[in-house]
Each structure stands twice: as structure tokens, then as C-alpha cells.
XYZ file of C-alpha atoms in Angstrom:
661
model
C 43.098 -8.294 6.360
C 39.901 -10.490 7.368
C 36.387 -9.002 6.986
C 35.204 -6.761 10.110
C 32.858 -9.121 12.529
C 29.460 -8.125 12.050
C 27.479 -7.622 15.544
C 24.690 -9.944 16.372
C 21.418 -9.124 16.645
C 20.373 -5.995 18.982
C 23.575 -4.637 18.769
C 22.706 -1.288 17.435
C 20.434 0.691 19.409
C 18.935 2.543 16.361
C 19.476 2.359 12.233
C 21.701 5.431 12.649
C 24.025 2.543 15.045
C 23.967 0.449 11.806
C 24.225 2.495 9.550
C 27.849 3.970 11.057
C 28.819 1.196 11.000
C 28.497 -0.666 7.907
C 29.636 3.565 6.417
C 33.451 2.727 8.891
C 33.728 -0.907 8.559
C 32.313 -1.458 5.272
C 32.063 1.355 3.087
C 32.666 0.324 -0.090
C 30.151 -2.199 0.556
C 27.320 -1.600 -2.119
C 23.979 -0.652 0.183
C 21.649 0.265 -2.630
C 20.348 -0.011 -6.806
C 17.615 2.331 -7.830
C 16.179 1.614 -11.274
C 14.952 4.649 -12.070
C 13.201 3.286 -14.790
C 12.175 -0.210 -13.762
C 14.852 -1.285 -16.430
C 17.939 0.959 -16.561
C 20.469 0.677 -13.374
C 20.407 4.721 -12.134
C 21.472 5.318 -8.616
C 24.147 2.674 -7.228
C 25.276 4.001 -3.661
C 27.295 1.937 -1.441
C 28.251 2.513 2.750
C 30.060 5.434 3.257
C 28.881 7.975 0.797
C 24.681 7.231 1.447
C 25.945 7.667 5.114
C 28.292 11.595 3.797
C 24.606 12.139 2.206
C 22.308 11.713 5.096
C 25.047 13.763 7.212
C 24.940 16.076 4.862
C 21.070 17.333 4.412
C 21.165 15.947 8.423
C 23.553 18.731 9.174
C 21.077 21.155 7.297
C 18.228 19.907 9.301
C 19.545 20.665 12.703
C 21.209 24.149 11.389
C 17.234 24.898 10.973
C 16.478 23.314 14.248
C 14.624 20.410 13.849
C 15.809 18.664 16.142
C 12.485 17.216 17.698
C 9.955 18.775 14.471
C 8.262 16.942 12.983
C 9.585 16.650 8.658
C 7.380 16.091 6.046
C 8.776 13.960 3.578
C 7.812 14.686 -0.337
C 9.678 12.777 -2.674
C 8.951 10.776 -5.450
C 10.676 6.889 -4.950
C 14.568 6.794 -5.581
C 17.472 7.591 -3.301
C 16.938 10.921 -2.541
C 13.695 10.043 -0.469
C 15.936 7.454 1.168
C 18.555 10.060 1.609
C 15.656 12.463 3.490
C 13.797 9.882 6.006
C 17.791 8.893 6.275
C 18.413 12.823 7.036
C 15.356 13.000 9.509
C 16.682 10.377 11.747
C 20.232 11.476 11.756
C 19.204 15.556 12.868
C 16.495 13.883 15.780
C 13.757 15.117 13.538
C 10.783 12.807 13.192
C 10.343 11.409 9.932
C 7.147 12.430 8.352
C 6.142 9.565 5.648
C 3.447 11.343 2.741
C 2.503 9.517 -0.857
C 3.667 12.527 -3.022
C 0.364 14.542 -4.632
C 0.085 14.383 -8.123
C -0.443 16.632 -10.960
C -3.743 17.800 -11.306
C -4.744 15.772 -8.048
C -6.671 17.160 -4.671
C -4.496 17.530 -1.423
C -7.487 16.400 0.938
C -5.248 13.831 2.465
C -2.207 15.094 2.285
C -3.635 18.498 3.596
C -5.020 16.346 6.297
C -1.259 15.105 7.378
C -0.268 18.766 7.170
C -2.774 20.010 10.051
C -2.865 16.785 12.688
C 1.514 16.486 12.372
C 2.101 20.206 12.172
C 5.309 19.327 10.511
C 7.713 22.994 10.468
C 10.254 21.601 7.815
C 9.023 19.769 4.214
C 11.832 17.445 2.022
C 10.824 17.779 -1.262
C 11.552 17.379 -5.020
C 11.996 20.351 -6.440
C 9.093 20.465 -8.827
C 6.437 19.152 -5.588
C 8.420 22.048 -3.443
C 7.163 24.760 -6.331
C 4.027 23.401 -6.598
C 2.968 23.896 -3.036
C 5.033 26.007 -1.538
C 3.049 28.843 -3.336
C 0.009 27.136 -1.694
C -2.055 28.114 1.424
C -1.790 25.341 3.478
C 1.671 24.681 2.631
C 3.740 28.157 2.503
C 4.013 28.201 6.144
C 6.531 24.997 5.893
C 10.282 25.451 4.810
C 11.222 23.453 2.270
C 14.098 21.908 1.644
C 15.296 19.329 -1.355
C 17.939 16.189 -0.680
C 20.180 18.519 -3.219
C 20.342 21.510 -1.209
C 23.088 20.263 1.121
C 26.658 20.185 -0.049
C 28.678 16.763 0.649
C 31.017 18.922 3.037
C 28.480 19.652 5.266
C 28.579 16.406 6.906
C 31.930 16.946 8.527
C 29.441 19.839 10.712
C 26.556 16.931 11.328
C 25.724 16.304 15.241
C 25.155 12.310 16.577
C 21.312 12.883 17.986
C 22.429 10.098 20.158
C 18.586 8.957 21.022
C 17.351 7.244 23.630
C 15.340 3.495 21.969
C 11.926 5.106 23.029
C 12.152 8.491 21.568
C 10.010 9.100 18.753
C 11.597 8.147 15.479
C 8.786 8.850 12.256
C 5.056 9.175 12.460
C 3.713 5.965 9.722
C -0.387 7.902 8.707
C -2.095 4.846 8.077
C -3.992 4.929 4.855
C -7.311 5.007 6.146
C -9.612 7.991 6.486
C -9.016 11.247 4.715
C -10.919 13.234 7.263
C -8.796 12.348 10.371
C -5.578 10.338 9.367
C -3.617 9.068 12.002
C -0.013 8.907 12.723
C 0.834 5.639 14.320
C 4.180 6.842 16.442
C 7.010 4.862 15.876
C 10.096 4.798 18.603
C 13.475 3.462 17.368
C 13.178 0.284 19.569
C 9.957 -0.171 17.784
C 11.330 0.271 14.166
C 14.744 -1.923 15.448
C 12.841 -4.519 17.564
C 10.612 -4.776 13.626
C 13.362 -4.532 11.527
C 14.933 -7.917 13.856
C 11.615 -9.939 13.849
C 11.391 -9.397 10.042
C 14.599 -11.016 9.725
C 13.243 -13.935 11.780
C 13.121 -17.306 9.891
C 14.095 -15.965 6.726
C 17.037 -17.297 5.928
C 18.870 -13.910 5.393
C 22.290 -13.463 4.835
C 25.124 -10.489 4.092
C 25.195 -11.731 0.361
C 20.434 -11.748 0.188
C 19.192 -9.322 -2.597
C 16.070 -7.501 -1.350
C 14.175 -6.413 -4.147
C 11.495 -4.078 -3.603
C 8.636 -1.600 -6.433
C 6.653 -0.985 -3.399
C 5.819 2.663 -2.935
C 8.436 3.977 0.109
C 5.560 6.029 2.163
C 3.556 2.666 3.140
C 4.761 0.562 5.854
C 5.435 -2.303 4.051
C 7.670 -0.894 1.609
C 9.994 1.652 4.070
C 10.479 -0.817 6.611
C 10.804 -3.812 4.337
C 11.914 -2.390 1.089
C 14.160 0.086 1.988
C 15.254 0.073 6.074
C 15.965 -4.143 6.268
C 18.545 -4.437 3.626
C 20.676 -1.461 5.324
C 19.505 -3.297 9.239
C 21.557 -6.125 7.037
C 24.062 -5.615 5.424
C 22.639 -6.633 2.016
C 21.678 -5.281 -1.669
C 18.195 -3.593 -2.127
C 17.067 -3.180 -5.574
C 14.339 -0.880 -5.539
C 11.997 0.158 -9.295
C 9.753 2.650 -8.935
C 5.351 1.359 -8.424
C 4.892 2.745 -11.391
C 8.236 1.003 -13.060
C 5.716 -1.684 -11.825
C 2.244 -1.069 -12.406
C 3.026 -0.105 -16.378
C 4.938 -3.523 -17.448
C 4.568 -5.788 -13.853
C 7.124 -8.134 -15.267
C 9.689 -5.876 -14.224
C 9.794 -6.624 -10.607
C 10.709 -9.885 -12.053
C 13.688 -9.086 -14.622
C 14.726 -7.007 -11.662
C 14.432 -9.991 -9.396
C 15.981 -12.522 -12.300
C 18.986 -10.286 -13.700
C 19.863 -9.217 -9.603
C 19.351 -12.480 -7.930
C 16.547 -11.484 -6.113
C 16.876 -14.075 -2.860
C 13.948 -11.354 -1.044
C 10.322 -9.435 -2.509
C 7.208 -8.640 -1.005
C 4.293 -7.448 -1.942
C 0.033 -7.894 -2.048
C -1.884 -10.867 -3.328
C -2.587 -8.272 -6.687
C 0.848 -7.723 -8.006
C 1.600 -11.551 -7.804
C -2.264 -11.694 -10.109
C -0.300 -8.762 -12.337
C 2.362 -10.218 -12.768
C 0.343 -13.903 -14.079
C -2.695 -12.431 -15.605
C 0.342 -9.508 -17.213
C 3.265 -10.837 -18.553
C 4.019 -12.383 -21.797
C 5.843 -15.640 -22.695
C 8.850 -13.293 -24.015
C 8.576 -11.658 -21.132
C 8.892 -14.738 -19.121
C 11.583 -17.174 -21.206
C 14.654 -15.003 -20.127
C 13.924 -14.899 -16.490
C 15.582 -16.901 -13.818
C 13.849 -16.805 -10.388
C 15.778 -20.134 -8.860
C 17.483 -17.662 -6.268
C 14.086 -16.066 -4.597
C 13.895 -17.878 -1.737
C 10.926 -15.526 -0.509
C 8.240 -14.124 -1.795
C 5.737 -12.279 0.766
C 2.540 -11.707 -0.180
C 0.938 -9.281 2.328
C -0.887 -5.933 2.533
C -4.578 -7.531 1.392
C -6.501 -10.609 1.739
C -3.841 -13.941 1.084
C -6.222 -15.534 -2.176
C -5.241 -19.693 -2.723
C -6.543 -19.350 -6.592
C -2.897 -16.500 -7.244
C -0.743 -18.511 -5.606
C -1.178 -21.486 -7.825
C -1.536 -19.551 -10.734
C 1.437 -17.519 -9.868
C 3.382 -20.484 -8.721
C 2.399 -22.655 -11.959
C 3.228 -19.458 -14.369
C 6.526 -19.447 -13.551
C 7.995 -22.820 -12.004
C 9.234 -23.662 -15.232
C 11.413 -20.130 -14.943
C 12.591 -21.549 -11.213
C 9.777 -20.473 -8.700
C 9.417 -22.486 -6.105
C 5.501 -23.052 -4.439
C 7.095 -22.371 -1.334
C 8.534 -19.705 -1.647
C 5.149 -17.837 -1.156
C 5.145 -16.497 2.433
C 2.330 -15.503 3.661
C 1.926 -13.042 6.183
C -0.103 -10.495 8.734
C 0.937 -6.352 9.619
C -0.438 -3.314 9.849
C 0.959 -0.028 10.952
C -0.366 -0.274 14.883
C 2.181 -3.077 14.805
C 5.435 -1.028 13.336
C 4.514 -3.573 11.118
C 4.936 -7.618 11.523
C 2.665 -9.492 13.562
C 3.482 -12.973 12.253
C 4.754 -14.689 8.853
C 5.495 -17.570 7.076
C 8.579 -19.014 8.021
C 10.959 -20.061 4.794
C 11.764 -23.691 5.637
C 7.461 -23.620 5.482
C 4.644 -23.400 3.029
C 2.112 -21.290 3.204
C -1.289 -23.472 4.288
C -4.694 -23.081 3.659
C -7.572 -24.469 5.507
C -10.900 -24.915 4.069
C -14.170 -23.945 5.859
C -17.635 -23.820 5.784
C -17.897 -20.035 4.213
C -21.647 -20.058 6.162
C -20.417 -21.305 9.425
C -17.407 -18.173 9.075
C -20.432 -15.459 8.928
C -21.210 -16.724 12.177
C -17.523 -16.711 13.427
C -17.013 -20.589 13.945
C -14.755 -22.783 11.939
C -16.283 -25.497 10.127
C -13.299 -27.243 7.787
C -14.769 -28.979 5.033
C -13.084 -30.954 2.170
C -11.814 -28.839 -0.649
C -13.953 -27.992 -3.659
C -17.202 -28.839 -2.104
C -20.161 -26.160 -2.183
C -20.070 -23.379 -0.053
C -16.353 -23.869 1.471
C -13.573 -20.385 1.846
C -9.846 -21.224 2.041
C -8.571 -18.801 4.345
C -4.611 -18.814 4.134
C -2.269 -18.790 7.300
C -0.676 -16.235 8.001
C 2.201 -18.005 9.671
C 3.816 -17.360 13.462
C 4.052 -14.220 15.225
C 7.673 -13.389 16.074
C 8.384 -9.755 18.643
C 4.346 -9.878 19.179
C 4.380 -11.738 22.401
C 0.795 -12.176 23.223
C -2.047 -13.062 20.410
C -5.544 -13.517 22.251
C -8.995 -14.345 20.109
C -11.355 -11.749 21.909
C -15.255 -11.176 21.377
C -14.543 -7.656 20.663
C -18.183 -7.211 22.382
C -17.815 -8.850 26.004
C -14.383 -8.831 25.550
C -13.577 -12.301 26.500
C -11.711 -14.999 25.049
C -12.998 -16.485 22.158
C -13.610 -20.589 22.405
C -10.610 -22.315 19.484
C -12.994 -22.926 17.397
C -14.460 -19.767 17.327
C -13.341 -16.294 15.332
C -12.910 -13.339 16.813
C -11.082 -9.962 17.312
C -7.323 -10.068 16.852
C -5.269 -8.882 20.074
C -2.172 -8.384 20.881
C 0.839 -7.445 22.804
C 4.849 -7.258 22.295
C 7.592 -4.326 21.251
C 6.950 -3.795 18.391
C 3.585 -2.219 19.181
C 4.020 1.879 19.551
C 3.556 4.289 22.419
C -0.133 5.282 19.861
C -1.576 7.695 17.789
C -0.200 11.061 17.528
C -2.380 13.788 19.219
C -4.835 12.017 19.701
C -5.385 10.335 23.525
C -9.075 8.707 23.336
C -8.112 6.730 19.597
C -5.230 5.644 21.811
C -6.901 4.285 24.541
C -8.983 2.647 22.460
C -6.809 1.083 20.028
C -3.932 0.479 22.068
C -4.937 0.385 25.869
C -7.738 -2.554 25.311
C -8.180 -5.085 27.833
C -10.101 -8.125 28.677
C -13.265 -8.385 30.623
C -10.610 -9.729 33.845
C -9.065 -6.253 33.372
C -5.961 -8.156 31.404
C -3.753 -5.868 29.466
C -3.063 -4.012 27.566
C -3.578 -4.756 24.430
C -3.348 -3.438 20.286
C -6.983 -3.803 19.235
C -5.674 -4.678 15.091
C -9.821 -4.153 13.873
C -9.106 -7.784 12.095
C -11.219 -11.090 12.938
C -9.281 -14.598 12.576
C -8.595 -17.702 14.539
C -5.304 -19.297 15.953
C -4.476 -22.911 14.391
C -1.028 -24.833 16.551
C -0.029 -21.103 17.074
C -0.630 -20.096 13.810
C -2.339 -16.836 12.598
C -5.392 -17.121 10.020
C -7.122 -14.161 9.025
C -11.333 -14.338 8.141
C -11.663 -10.593 7.695
C -12.280 -6.815 9.307
C -14.509 -6.194 12.496
C -14.262 -3.020 10.792
C -15.646 -1.874 7.078
C -12.910 -0.866 6.304
C -12.048 -1.955 2.193
C -8.159 -2.335 1.108
C -7.756 -3.038 -2.910
C -5.043 -3.702 -3.910
C -3.211 -2.836 -0.492
C -4.763 0.157 0.076
C -6.809 0.778 2.633
C -10.461 2.960 1.956
C -12.716 4.115 4.865
C -16.982 3.511 4.301
C -17.505 6.606 5.178
C -15.334 8.371 3.441
C -16.392 6.808 -0.019
C -20.283 7.034 0.854
C -19.480 11.319 1.861
C -17.278 11.774 -1.800
C -20.599 9.622 -3.548
C -23.356 11.789 -2.095
C -21.696 15.225 -3.033
C -21.340 14.464 -6.687
C -24.440 14.292 -7.374
C -28.033 15.826 -6.113
C -29.887 12.959 -7.193
C -28.688 10.586 -3.510
C -30.140 10.846 -0.494
C -27.480 11.917 2.315
C -27.067 9.221 4.589
C -29.089 6.524 2.702
C -25.643 4.378 0.719
C -23.040 2.251 1.875
C -19.571 1.752 -0.095
C -18.394 -2.146 0.861
C -15.619 -4.776 -1.179
C -16.546 -7.338 -3.489
C -14.915 -10.077 -4.570
C -14.295 -10.346 -8.346
C -11.481 -12.694 -10.143
C -9.358 -12.823 -6.851
C -8.883 -9.118 -5.897
C -11.221 -6.837 -4.311
C -13.266 -4.320 -6.200
C -15.071 -1.158 -5.062
C -19.073 -1.282 -4.877
C -21.526 1.403 -3.644
C -25.223 1.393 -3.560
C -27.122 4.661 -2.617
C -31.224 5.766 -2.638
C -32.024 8.369 -5.436
C -34.380 10.866 -3.826
C -37.712 9.987 -5.575
C -38.486 12.374 -9.124
C -35.182 12.752 -9.525
C -35.159 14.349 -13.603
C -31.096 13.592 -14.298
C -30.719 9.644 -15.859
C -29.362 6.873 -13.705
C -26.526 6.733 -15.829
C -25.700 10.368 -15.405
C -25.686 9.872 -10.742
C -23.605 7.017 -11.330
C -20.786 8.180 -13.781
C -20.690 11.338 -11.203
C -20.219 9.160 -8.729
C -17.145 7.244 -10.397
C -15.379 10.240 -10.652
C -15.422 12.207 -7.760
C -14.503 8.591 -6.514
C -12.052 8.522 -8.406
C -10.747 12.131 -8.357
C -10.913 11.854 -4.360
C -9.606 8.573 -3.625
C -7.762 7.863 -6.554
C -9.856 4.225 -6.576
C -12.027 2.864 -9.319
C -15.821 1.569 -8.776
C -16.453 -1.156 -9.614
C -20.450 -1.738 -9.709
C -22.942 0.912 -8.761
C -26.410 0.619 -8.028
C -28.917 3.208 -6.903
C -32.329 2.273 -5.322
C -35.407 2.912 -4.400
C -35.826 5.228 -0.631
C -35.311 3.524 2.346
C -33.702 0.482 0.756
C -30.582 0.633 2.956
C -30.625 -1.457 6.130
C -30.171 1.033 9.414
C -30.045 -0.383 12.988
C -32.615 1.163 14.845
C -30.263 3.951 15.438
C -30.244 5.145 12.820
C -26.641 3.676 11.671
C -25.982 2.226 8.253
C -25.646 -1.533 8.297
C -22.967 -2.121 5.629
C -22.702 -5.462 5.486
C -26.290 -6.208 6.078
C -26.299 -3.856 2.788
C -23.517 -6.484 0.730
C -24.853 -9.052 1.409
C -28.446 -7.592 -0.185
C -26.615 -6.438 -3.013
C -25.760 -10.490 -3.586
C -29.168 -11.862 -2.532
C -30.349 -9.157 -5.263
C -33.316 -9.001 -2.772
C -32.334 -4.517 -3.025
C -35.083 -2.623 -5.064
C -32.347 -1.438 -7.450
C -33.457 1.741 -10.024
C -30.728 0.959 -12.196
C -27.074 -0.300 -11.755
C -24.171 -0.123 -13.244
C -20.324 -2.845 -13.251
C -17.579 -2.619 -14.434
C -17.057 -4.701 -18.047
C -14.862 -8.317 -18.380
C -11.185 -6.833 -18.585
C -10.450 -5.622 -21.887
C -6.389 -5.867 -23.813
C -5.539 -3.386 -25.913
C -5.981 -5.061 -29.637
C -3.513 -5.913 -31.560
C -4.890 -5.628 -34.805
C -5.830 -1.717 -33.237
C -6.915 1.046 -36.227
C -3.473 2.831 -37.534
C -4.867 5.974 -36.380
C -3.594 6.893 -32.924
C -6.664 9.121 -31.795
C -9.143 5.759 -33.598
C -6.844 3.485 -31.730
C -6.228 5.099 -28.567
C -10.167 5.862 -28.905
C -11.332 1.961 -29.267
C -8.839 1.160 -26.284
C -10.337 3.279 -23.762
C -13.939 2.699 -24.479
C -13.291 -1.033 -24.195
C -11.842 -0.667 -21.378
C -14.810 2.275 -19.777
C -17.551 0.359 -21.259
C -18.526 3.195 -23.159
C -19.652 2.843 -27.535
C -16.442 5.234 -28.577
C -18.658 7.876 -30.334
C -19.655 8.578 -25.985
C -15.880 9.320 -25.823
C -15.735 13.297 -25.284
C -12.334 13.969 -26.896
C -12.326 16.995 -24.930
C -14.148 15.354 -21.409
C -10.965 14.157 -18.665
C -10.589 10.533 -18.909
C -10.513 10.504 -15.537
C -14.251 11.069 -15.565
C -15.557 7.446 -16.977
C -13.476 5.776 -13.978
C -9.247 5.273 -14.896
C -8.193 4.645 -11.857
C -3.846 4.849 -11.033
C -3.832 1.195 -12.495
C -5.660 2.041 -15.443
C -3.463 5.188 -16.495
C -0.017 3.398 -15.953
C -1.377 0.442 -17.695
C -2.617 2.442 -20.881
C 1.043 4.523 -20.615
C 2.156 1.287 -21.315
C -0.093 0.202 -24.292
C 0.636 3.928 -25.836
C 4.124 3.301 -25.463
C 3.991 -0.439 -26.744
C 2.436 1.107 -29.871
C 5.048 4.200 -30.439
C 7.389 2.828 -30.268
C 9.302 4.623 -26.622
C 8.576 5.193 -23.246
C 6.587 8.070 -21.758
C 6.937 9.554 -18.997
C 4.393 7.993 -16.075
C 2.869 11.389 -15.098
C 1.964 11.995 -19.197
C -1.837 11.105 -18.311
C -2.249 13.209 -15.685
C -0.887 16.581 -17.148
C -3.135 16.114 -20.387
C -5.966 14.139 -19.190
C -7.732 14.510 -22.053
C -7.862 11.753 -25.825
C -7.229 15.519 -27.504
C -4.300 16.892 -25.054
C -2.681 13.968 -24.980
C -3.230 12.749 -28.910
C -1.625 16.479 -30.104
C 0.588 15.961 -27.795
C 1.957 12.802 -29.200
C 1.190 13.738 -32.628
C 3.205 16.880 -31.468
C 5.996 15.448 -30.140
C 6.929 12.613 -33.058
C 7.009 15.697 -35.466
């Protein structure tokens, strides 16, 4: 019997139709494989079983009148997460993916999403449900876990038969904590994007897409989870924390399962080049890796060269790198480099770029910046480079805001008509439009998009967006010595990666030592936003530049900080990254204190054993790396949440000694 003929592109109006077709025509074909610890092959599922589990949970949702309602998804990465998302689509509900809360962490972003989306139900892992169900903001929700639905319930499912333009899910942008915006992605937007992600990348039914990206993020959700279902190829997933704790796991999964396509932000490739050992690289075979998408943050030439040199002996081809550009407001993709092209870099005069002009220079010359070409648009039908003030098209050698239009662009933000008009309804000076204003600056060369920066002051660190005003508010509330409204947060390029810097004016006569003020800022930013501060400067009053109307000029502040022309009272900068010493003290407590003190730039005696570690600036990546170092030292795997549950040196050592007894 011959294999069923796969319908051509555009044959499936929705992802439901695609998965239902595969469940009947390719029932035994393996759809997904999840590696719960990043190494061990755990849950595998074929199309028939995935369809049945999604229909069973969808039937539960339909029984609870969830059709048309928003459903909050609070589940860790894994098979249950995928089932929960698909069940929302199958039920005719609107999925609302969100980062699940970590133990002991505040919930301002999740609370804001809950208030904005106004969901009727939530699908969560049992521990998350038990933690949140009794809290004031979440007590009114109806809760489900994927295990609640028995397989037999699938027979009670009713197809919602959604219209292509019906709302599919809300993708909340990873920006402002105070005012998160939910992009209204329709079934049509999603299917157009999935077809566009397939364009030019040489996918086939034998492709293997490997992903460690968070499924709550647009790239992780669409390319990591939904693209394999659309294509009918195998998806292999591992948890984000497994990658961060030991980056080699991503490469090992690609090698072990013959990965052909994968994606990550620039920092992920940098971590792999810096954090993998010769022993970890020795057995890798990356020869099948055809497309390595580098997106979600600025693409660095140095990172590409470092990664390519490190893994060329193991079959990786530099040509596999494909820079890409996208944003949630475009569902995901705006442009990518196709498989038969190489990511190109233009070497430009950095000073001219600051004046929004494109002036090519020779590589290696002083004051030259390498800017990556992010490929050519696919579904995006129209790209304009626009002066954001006059709304007139920029000249060919000019840098302006990137405006786009196309069927992948959603209708706007959920329940935010004014923000929708401003962002999704832009018109050129001659009234041509509407266009989506991306907020990004760039230019076109031979039809290819080059992104040079951000019109707004958005800060992107390790693929996550942070609004400076949120960071500034958290900082000024952390200590009374800081003058409200007189600080600036911005990013700096350090060791090929974007890092967070803060400058703040201090009140005259502040009685506290500057070190205590800066420690309070670091701890507050980490606790509230889960990002580590890389540099802080405390300034004299009236040093932060402002406009005539009193608005902080963040770009000017950054320029003066780099030029050293700000009147600084005191400053701090994170030390160079320090690896755990191989000849560390035998005593676990001494080793832990020495390792932490080196990472946090503290004398060992100044690291209190009973103080929470995040007070000293240990961010989520630092937590994951410390957990990995502890695991290696003790010779056993430790849970990724251990340092959140036991956040002090004393508690951690007591637990580990007790567990070893």
C-alpha cells in the first residue's frame, strides 16, 4: 500500500485540520519526543495518541463552556504543555500561554496577564495549581490539569470548526510588567506563519526539529512545537533549564537524533562555544544540521565565527547559520535567510549609524560595526523604511523605522484599541497603509532587511524584552537614597552579549554606604524581573539628561556613561565570569562560598550564609549554572528548582549533606 499523499501548502485551514488529518492518515508516525532532563528519552507520542489526548482535554473544556473563553496555560515545558495548548484550539477556546511561576518568586507579570486576559479557566501542572488556586488573584479560576481527562472522553469532543480569522491564542509580549499586551493571533495568522517558516528552509517529512526554547515564547511555541506538527516531521524538545545548566545537551540532542533544524538567540550559540568542554564535543556529529536560526536578539559576527570554528570539526557548517528577524506583533517571522544563502554582514561606520545613515567601511577599521542581514521577507508583502517623525520614506542610504504589512500581521492587541491604532494602524504621510510599526530601526539592501537597533528604549537580554521604565521603577523603589524619576536603564554590549546597566541620582546627604544602595538595586531588579544588573553608577543630582519637558533621555545618558562624562558618586560592574575552580576545597560549604564569592565579586567572608543568594545578583542563568556545577561536584543530578526552594547557602548545604547521609 502506498503512503497517503500529503496535501499541499494551504490545504489545511487550521492546525486542527492538519493534526486531525495526520491522526487518521499517519496514526503511528512519531510526532514528538521529550527529553525531561535534556538527556534521557522520556515521553514519545504518535499523531493518533496526541490527537486523542488533545480531544479528551478539549471535551473537558467544552463541558465547562470554554468555547470562546480565554484559557491560561501554566504548565512547564513537555508533552502536557503541548496537549494543553492543542486542547484549547480543539475546544474553540483562546489559549493564553504564560511563564509558569517559580517557587518563591513574585507574580506581578502573571497577575497583570490574568487581569488583562480575564481568563475563565487555567490549565496547569498540579503543583502550580495547588500554589495559585488559593491566592486572591487566581481563586476565581476553574482549574484543570492534563491528567484530569480520561482517554475515553475524546469521543465526546465536538469540532469547533473555527473560521480562519477567529481568535486562536493571545501571545503576550515579554515587555512591560505593568501593562502587558496580548497580540491577537488568528488561525489564519498562525497558518500563514507556519507556511512562511517552511519557505526556503528545505524541510521534509524526514526533518528533525530540535528545540530547548520556552514554549511560552513565540519562537519556542511556533517553531519548536507547532512547526513539526504542520510539517509532519519529528520534534525533539528539552527543557530550557536543562540547556542553560549544560549547553552541550542541545548539541547532543541534535547529534543523537539527527537534528536538521533548530533555533536559538545569539547568547545560546555563545554559551555553547564558551561552555562546552573538549570531552563534550568529542562525540558530536552535527553534519545533518542544515538550518541554525539565530534570532530574537542582535546577531553577533563574533559569536557566529566562534561557534563555527568550535564545531566545524564535528560536522557543523557555517553556512547553516540563518539570521532572522521577527516579533510577536507579526505572529513571529518577518524575514529569514534561506538555506541556500549565507548570513551576510555589512561593515558600517558606527558614528554614521547613530545619525541614521548607512556608510560602508572596510572590516576591521576603527569605529566600524558589523550588522547582520536578517534575510528576505516571505509572507510579509510590504516592507517600508520610514522616518518615524515625518512618516515619510527614508532614502536608500537612510536608517528608519521598519514598517510592514502582510497576512501574518494580527489585528492588534487584546482590549487595547488605542495601542492597536498606534502600532497596527500606521499610515505614511500620503495616507498609504495601514502598516505595523515594529519599533525597530533598520534599512534595506537588495531586498534584505538589516536591523540596526530599536526606536524605543526596549532592552533585550537573552531573548527577553525588558522595558526600561519598569526596571527604573523597581530600582528607585528599592532604596530611599535614589531620586525618583532621575535614573536610566539601558543595555551595553559586553563580551558579545547585551547586558543591563543602570544609572541613578542619589539624594544629597544619603546616610547609607553606596555599596548598600547598589546591592539593594541589584537584588530588587533580579527578584522582580529575573535579570542580573551588569553595571550600576550612582550620580550626583541633576546629572541625568532630560528633555525640556522633563523626560529622561536614555540614549544620551548611555552615551555620556560610555564617554565617562557623568558625575559619578560610586559605581559597580560585574567581574569577568569565573568558572568553578577544579581544585576547590573539599568541604562543600567552603567550595560553595568560594565559587559564589568569585562569581559575585565578593570576599568569601562577606557572603552571609543565611541571606538569599538573589540578593547578591545571582540571576536565573547563574542559578542554573551553579546547579550544574553542584551536580558535577556531587556526581548526581539536582532538580533545577533546588536553589529557588533552598535560596541560602546554609539551607542548601544542610539539605545536600542530609541527602547524602
